[in-house]
CSV table of C-alpha atoms in Angstrom, one decimal:
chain,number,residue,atom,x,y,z
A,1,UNK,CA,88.0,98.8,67.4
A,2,UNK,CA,90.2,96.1,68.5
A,3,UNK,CA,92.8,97.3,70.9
A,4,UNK,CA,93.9,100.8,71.8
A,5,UNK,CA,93.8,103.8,69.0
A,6,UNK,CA,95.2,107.1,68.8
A,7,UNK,CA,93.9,110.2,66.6
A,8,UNK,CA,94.9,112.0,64.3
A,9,UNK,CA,98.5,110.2,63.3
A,10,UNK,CA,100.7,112.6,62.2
A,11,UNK,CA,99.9,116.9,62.9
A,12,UNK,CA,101.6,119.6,62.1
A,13,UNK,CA,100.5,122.5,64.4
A,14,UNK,CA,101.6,126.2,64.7
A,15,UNK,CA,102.9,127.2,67.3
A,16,UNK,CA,100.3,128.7,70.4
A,17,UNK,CA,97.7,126.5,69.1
A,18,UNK,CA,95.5,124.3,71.3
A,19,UNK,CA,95.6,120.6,70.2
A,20,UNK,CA,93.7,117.4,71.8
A,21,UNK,CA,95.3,113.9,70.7
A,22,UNK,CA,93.0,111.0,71.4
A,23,UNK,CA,93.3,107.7,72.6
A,24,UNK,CA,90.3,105.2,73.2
A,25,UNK,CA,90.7,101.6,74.2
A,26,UNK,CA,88.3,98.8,73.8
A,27,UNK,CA,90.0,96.2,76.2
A,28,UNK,CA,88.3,97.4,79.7
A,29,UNK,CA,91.8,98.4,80.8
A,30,UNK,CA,91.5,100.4,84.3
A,31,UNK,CA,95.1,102.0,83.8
A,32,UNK,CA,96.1,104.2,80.7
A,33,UNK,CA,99.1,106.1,80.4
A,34,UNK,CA,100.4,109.1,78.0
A,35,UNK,CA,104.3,108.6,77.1
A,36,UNK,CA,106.6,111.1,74.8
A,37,UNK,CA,109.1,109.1,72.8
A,38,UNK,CA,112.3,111.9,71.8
A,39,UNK,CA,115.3,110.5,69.8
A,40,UNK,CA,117.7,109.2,72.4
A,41,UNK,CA,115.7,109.2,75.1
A,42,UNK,CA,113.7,106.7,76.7
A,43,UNK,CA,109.6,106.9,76.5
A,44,UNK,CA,108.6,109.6,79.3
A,45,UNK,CA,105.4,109.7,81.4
A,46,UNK,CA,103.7,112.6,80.5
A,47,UNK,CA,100.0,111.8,82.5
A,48,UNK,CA,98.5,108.8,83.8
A,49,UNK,CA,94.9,107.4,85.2
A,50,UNK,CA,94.7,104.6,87.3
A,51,UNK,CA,91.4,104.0,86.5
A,52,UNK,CA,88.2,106.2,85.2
A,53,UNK,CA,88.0,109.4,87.1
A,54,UNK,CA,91.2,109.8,88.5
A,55,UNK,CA,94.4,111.2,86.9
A,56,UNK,CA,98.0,111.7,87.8
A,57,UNK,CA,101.4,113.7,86.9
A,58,UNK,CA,104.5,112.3,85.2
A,59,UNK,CA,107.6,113.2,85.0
A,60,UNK,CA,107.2,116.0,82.3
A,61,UNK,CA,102.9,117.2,82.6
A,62,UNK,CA,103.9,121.2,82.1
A,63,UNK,CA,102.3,122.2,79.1
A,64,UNK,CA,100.0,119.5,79.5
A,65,UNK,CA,96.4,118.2,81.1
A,66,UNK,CA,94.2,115.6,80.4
A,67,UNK,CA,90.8,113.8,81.4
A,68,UNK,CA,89.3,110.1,82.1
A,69,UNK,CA,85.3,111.3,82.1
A,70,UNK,CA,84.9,106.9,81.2
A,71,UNK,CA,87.2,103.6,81.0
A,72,UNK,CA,87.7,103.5,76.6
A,73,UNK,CA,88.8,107.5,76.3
A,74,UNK,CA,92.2,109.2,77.8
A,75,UNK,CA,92.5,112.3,75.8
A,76,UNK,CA,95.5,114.3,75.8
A,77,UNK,CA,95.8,118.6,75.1
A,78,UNK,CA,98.4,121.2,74.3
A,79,UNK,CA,96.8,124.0,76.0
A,80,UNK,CA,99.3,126.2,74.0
A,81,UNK,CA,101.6,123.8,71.8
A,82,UNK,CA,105.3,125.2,72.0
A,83,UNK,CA,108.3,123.8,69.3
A,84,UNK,CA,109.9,121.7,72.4
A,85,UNK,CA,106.4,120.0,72.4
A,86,UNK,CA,107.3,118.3,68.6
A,87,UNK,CA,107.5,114.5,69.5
A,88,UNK,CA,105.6,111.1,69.1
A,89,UNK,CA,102.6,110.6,71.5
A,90,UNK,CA,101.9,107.4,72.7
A,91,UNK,CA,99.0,106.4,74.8
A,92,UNK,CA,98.9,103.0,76.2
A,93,UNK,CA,96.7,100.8,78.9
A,94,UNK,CA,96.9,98.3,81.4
A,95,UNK,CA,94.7,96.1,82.9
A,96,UNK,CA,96.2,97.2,86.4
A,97,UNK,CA,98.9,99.4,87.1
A,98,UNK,CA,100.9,96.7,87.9
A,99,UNK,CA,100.6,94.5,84.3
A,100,UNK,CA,101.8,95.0,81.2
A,101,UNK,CA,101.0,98.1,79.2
A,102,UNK,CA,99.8,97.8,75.2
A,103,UNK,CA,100.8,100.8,73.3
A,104,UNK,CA,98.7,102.4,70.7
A,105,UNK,CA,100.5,103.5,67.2
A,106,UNK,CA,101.5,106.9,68.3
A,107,UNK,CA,100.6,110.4,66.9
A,108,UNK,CA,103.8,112.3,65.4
A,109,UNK,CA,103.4,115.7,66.3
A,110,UNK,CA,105.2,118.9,64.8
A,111,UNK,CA,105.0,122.2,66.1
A,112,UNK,CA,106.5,125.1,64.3
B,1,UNK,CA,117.9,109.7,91.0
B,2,UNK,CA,116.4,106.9,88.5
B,3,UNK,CA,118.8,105.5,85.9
B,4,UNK,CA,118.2,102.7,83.1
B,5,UNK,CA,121.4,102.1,81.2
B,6,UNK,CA,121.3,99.7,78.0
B,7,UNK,CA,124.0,100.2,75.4
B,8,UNK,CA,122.6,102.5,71.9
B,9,UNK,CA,123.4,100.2,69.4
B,10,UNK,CA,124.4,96.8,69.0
B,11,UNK,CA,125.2,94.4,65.6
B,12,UNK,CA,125.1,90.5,65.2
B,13,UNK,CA,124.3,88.0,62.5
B,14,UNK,CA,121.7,86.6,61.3
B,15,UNK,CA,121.3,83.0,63.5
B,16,UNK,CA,123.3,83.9,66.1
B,17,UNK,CA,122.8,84.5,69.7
B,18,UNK,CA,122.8,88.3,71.1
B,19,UNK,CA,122.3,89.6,74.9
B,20,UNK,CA,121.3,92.7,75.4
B,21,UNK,CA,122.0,94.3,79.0
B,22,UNK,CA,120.6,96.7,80.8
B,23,UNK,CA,121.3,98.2,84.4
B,24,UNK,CA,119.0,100.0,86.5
B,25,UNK,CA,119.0,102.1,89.9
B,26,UNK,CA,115.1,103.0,90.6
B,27,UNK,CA,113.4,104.0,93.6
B,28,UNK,CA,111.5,100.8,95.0
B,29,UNK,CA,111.5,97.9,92.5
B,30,UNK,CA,107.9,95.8,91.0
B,31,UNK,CA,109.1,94.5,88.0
B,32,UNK,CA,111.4,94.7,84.4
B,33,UNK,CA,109.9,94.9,81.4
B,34,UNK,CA,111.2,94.3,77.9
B,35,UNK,CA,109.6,95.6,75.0
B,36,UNK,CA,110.5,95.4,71.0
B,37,UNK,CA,109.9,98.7,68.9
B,38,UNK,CA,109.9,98.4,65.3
B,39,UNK,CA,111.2,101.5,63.7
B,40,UNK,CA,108.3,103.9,63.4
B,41,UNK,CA,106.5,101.5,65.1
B,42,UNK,CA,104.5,101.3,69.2
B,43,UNK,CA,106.7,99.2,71.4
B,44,UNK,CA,105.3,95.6,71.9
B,45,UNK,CA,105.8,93.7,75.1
B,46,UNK,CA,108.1,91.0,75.4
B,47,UNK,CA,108.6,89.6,78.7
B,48,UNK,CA,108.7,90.5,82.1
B,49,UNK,CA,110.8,89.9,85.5
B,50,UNK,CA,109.9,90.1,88.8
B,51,UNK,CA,111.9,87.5,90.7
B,52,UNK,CA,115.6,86.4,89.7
B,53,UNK,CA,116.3,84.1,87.0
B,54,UNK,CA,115.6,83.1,83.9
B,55,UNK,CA,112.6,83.1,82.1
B,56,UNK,CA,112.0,81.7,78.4
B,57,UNK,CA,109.6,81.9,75.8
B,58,UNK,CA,110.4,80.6,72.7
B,59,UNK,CA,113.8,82.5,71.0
B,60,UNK,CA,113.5,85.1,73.6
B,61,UNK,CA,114.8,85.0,77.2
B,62,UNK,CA,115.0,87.2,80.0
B,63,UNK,CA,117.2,87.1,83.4
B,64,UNK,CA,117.1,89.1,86.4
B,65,UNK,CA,119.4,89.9,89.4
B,66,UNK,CA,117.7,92.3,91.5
B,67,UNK,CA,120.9,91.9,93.7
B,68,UNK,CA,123.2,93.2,91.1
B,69,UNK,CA,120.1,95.8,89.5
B,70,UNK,CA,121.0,94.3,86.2
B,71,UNK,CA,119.1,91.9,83.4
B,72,UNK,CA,119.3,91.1,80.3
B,73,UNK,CA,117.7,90.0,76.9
B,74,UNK,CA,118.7,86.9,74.4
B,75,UNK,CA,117.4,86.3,71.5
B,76,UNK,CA,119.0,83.1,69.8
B,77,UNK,CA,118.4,81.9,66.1
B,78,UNK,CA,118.5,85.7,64.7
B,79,UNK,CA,116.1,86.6,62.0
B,80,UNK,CA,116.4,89.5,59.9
B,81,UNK,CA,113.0,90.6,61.9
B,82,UNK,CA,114.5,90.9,64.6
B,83,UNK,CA,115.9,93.8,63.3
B,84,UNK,CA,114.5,96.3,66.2
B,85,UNK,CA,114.7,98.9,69.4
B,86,UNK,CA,115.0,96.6,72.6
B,87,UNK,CA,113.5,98.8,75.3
B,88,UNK,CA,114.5,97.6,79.1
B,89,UNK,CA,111.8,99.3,82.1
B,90,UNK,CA,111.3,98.9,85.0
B,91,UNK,CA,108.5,99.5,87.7
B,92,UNK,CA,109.2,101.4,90.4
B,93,UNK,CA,107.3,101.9,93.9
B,94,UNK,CA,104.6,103.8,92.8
B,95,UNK,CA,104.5,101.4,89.8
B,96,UNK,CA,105.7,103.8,87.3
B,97,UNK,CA,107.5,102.5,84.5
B,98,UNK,CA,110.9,104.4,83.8
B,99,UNK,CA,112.1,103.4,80.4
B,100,UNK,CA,115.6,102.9,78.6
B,101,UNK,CA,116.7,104.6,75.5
B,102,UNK,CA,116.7,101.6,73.7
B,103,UNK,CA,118.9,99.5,72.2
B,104,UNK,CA,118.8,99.3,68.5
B,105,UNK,CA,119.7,95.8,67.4
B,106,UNK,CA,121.2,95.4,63.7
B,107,UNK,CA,121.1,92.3,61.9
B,108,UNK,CA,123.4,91.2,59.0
B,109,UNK,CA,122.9,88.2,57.1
């Protein structure tokens, strides 16, 4: 692994299902961050971690949760995917919350 | 509330100059990013601001006036790669990036 990954790239998921996207991260980053991206909007903060162990709300976490049980892994789940949940997914780290943040290549998600 | 305001679109030709501008009204203030997105594409850092001025690396350059809540991009000597999103964030006080839309740039030859 060089960088950050994401898993699986591209789902199609009906609707009431429970789905985990997942995002590890070989850089030793403390910070990681889960980001929507909708056409016409900018990215939004969906979860963060500031480092292993500790997790915080974005602006939109309903519908949402997820767990940083180590520094590499920062998965995300749909505890009962809804259509307004169809979007790309991006997870990306930091090295601190303060630096730059390196995006992984995004899982497209469709929920019908 | 927080606002980031960068115009949608934006065309110019291949070896010019182009600035891209973006405005911003966040709560507390640690930083402007700017990030390139290749369509279908993760966004890719490109430079950050954190004091005013102008800082340059290679073709790219970035100012900030944290006075006036505004910066912009400029890319000079256009490629046809350049082709892109532009995405303008900025960190706020609890070091929360709040993104842009995005500008898309088009290049022509």
């Amino acid at each position: 692994i060089a960088g950050i990954t994401q898993a699986p790239t591209s789902q199609i998921l009906a609707a009431g299902r429970r789905m985990t996207l997942r995002c590890t991260q070989d850089m030793r980053h403390n910070a990681m961050y889960w980001y929507r991206q909708d056409l016409g909007l900018g990215l939004r903060l969906i979860h963060y971690s500031n480092t292993a162990g500790t997790t915080g709300k974005g602006e939109v976490p309903d519908g949402y949760s997820v767990s940083r049980a180590n520094t590499d892994d920062f998965p995300l789940t749909l505890a009962s995917a809804v259509p307004s949940q169809t979007s790309v997914y991006f997870c990306a780290s930091s090295r601190e919350v303060n630096n730059e943040q390196f995006f992984g290549p995004g899982t497209r998600l469709t929920v019908l | 509330g927080q606002n980031i305001d960068q115009p949608t679109e934006m065309t110019a030709t291949e070896g010019a100059i182009v600035q891209i501008n973006c405005t911003y009204q966040t709560s507390g203030f640690n930083g402007l990013f700017w990030y390139q997105q290749h369509a279908g594409e993760a966004p890719t850092f490109l430079s950050y601001n954190v004091l005013d001025g102008l800082e340059e690396k290679g073709r790219f350059s970035s100012f900030l006036s944290r006075s006036k809540g505004y910066s912009y991009l400029l890319l000079k000597e256009l490629q046809m790669k350049d082709s892109a999103s532009y995405l303008c964030a900025v960190m706020d006080s609890n070091y929360q990036l709040i993104w842009g839309a995005g500008t898309k740039l088009i290049i022509k030859p």
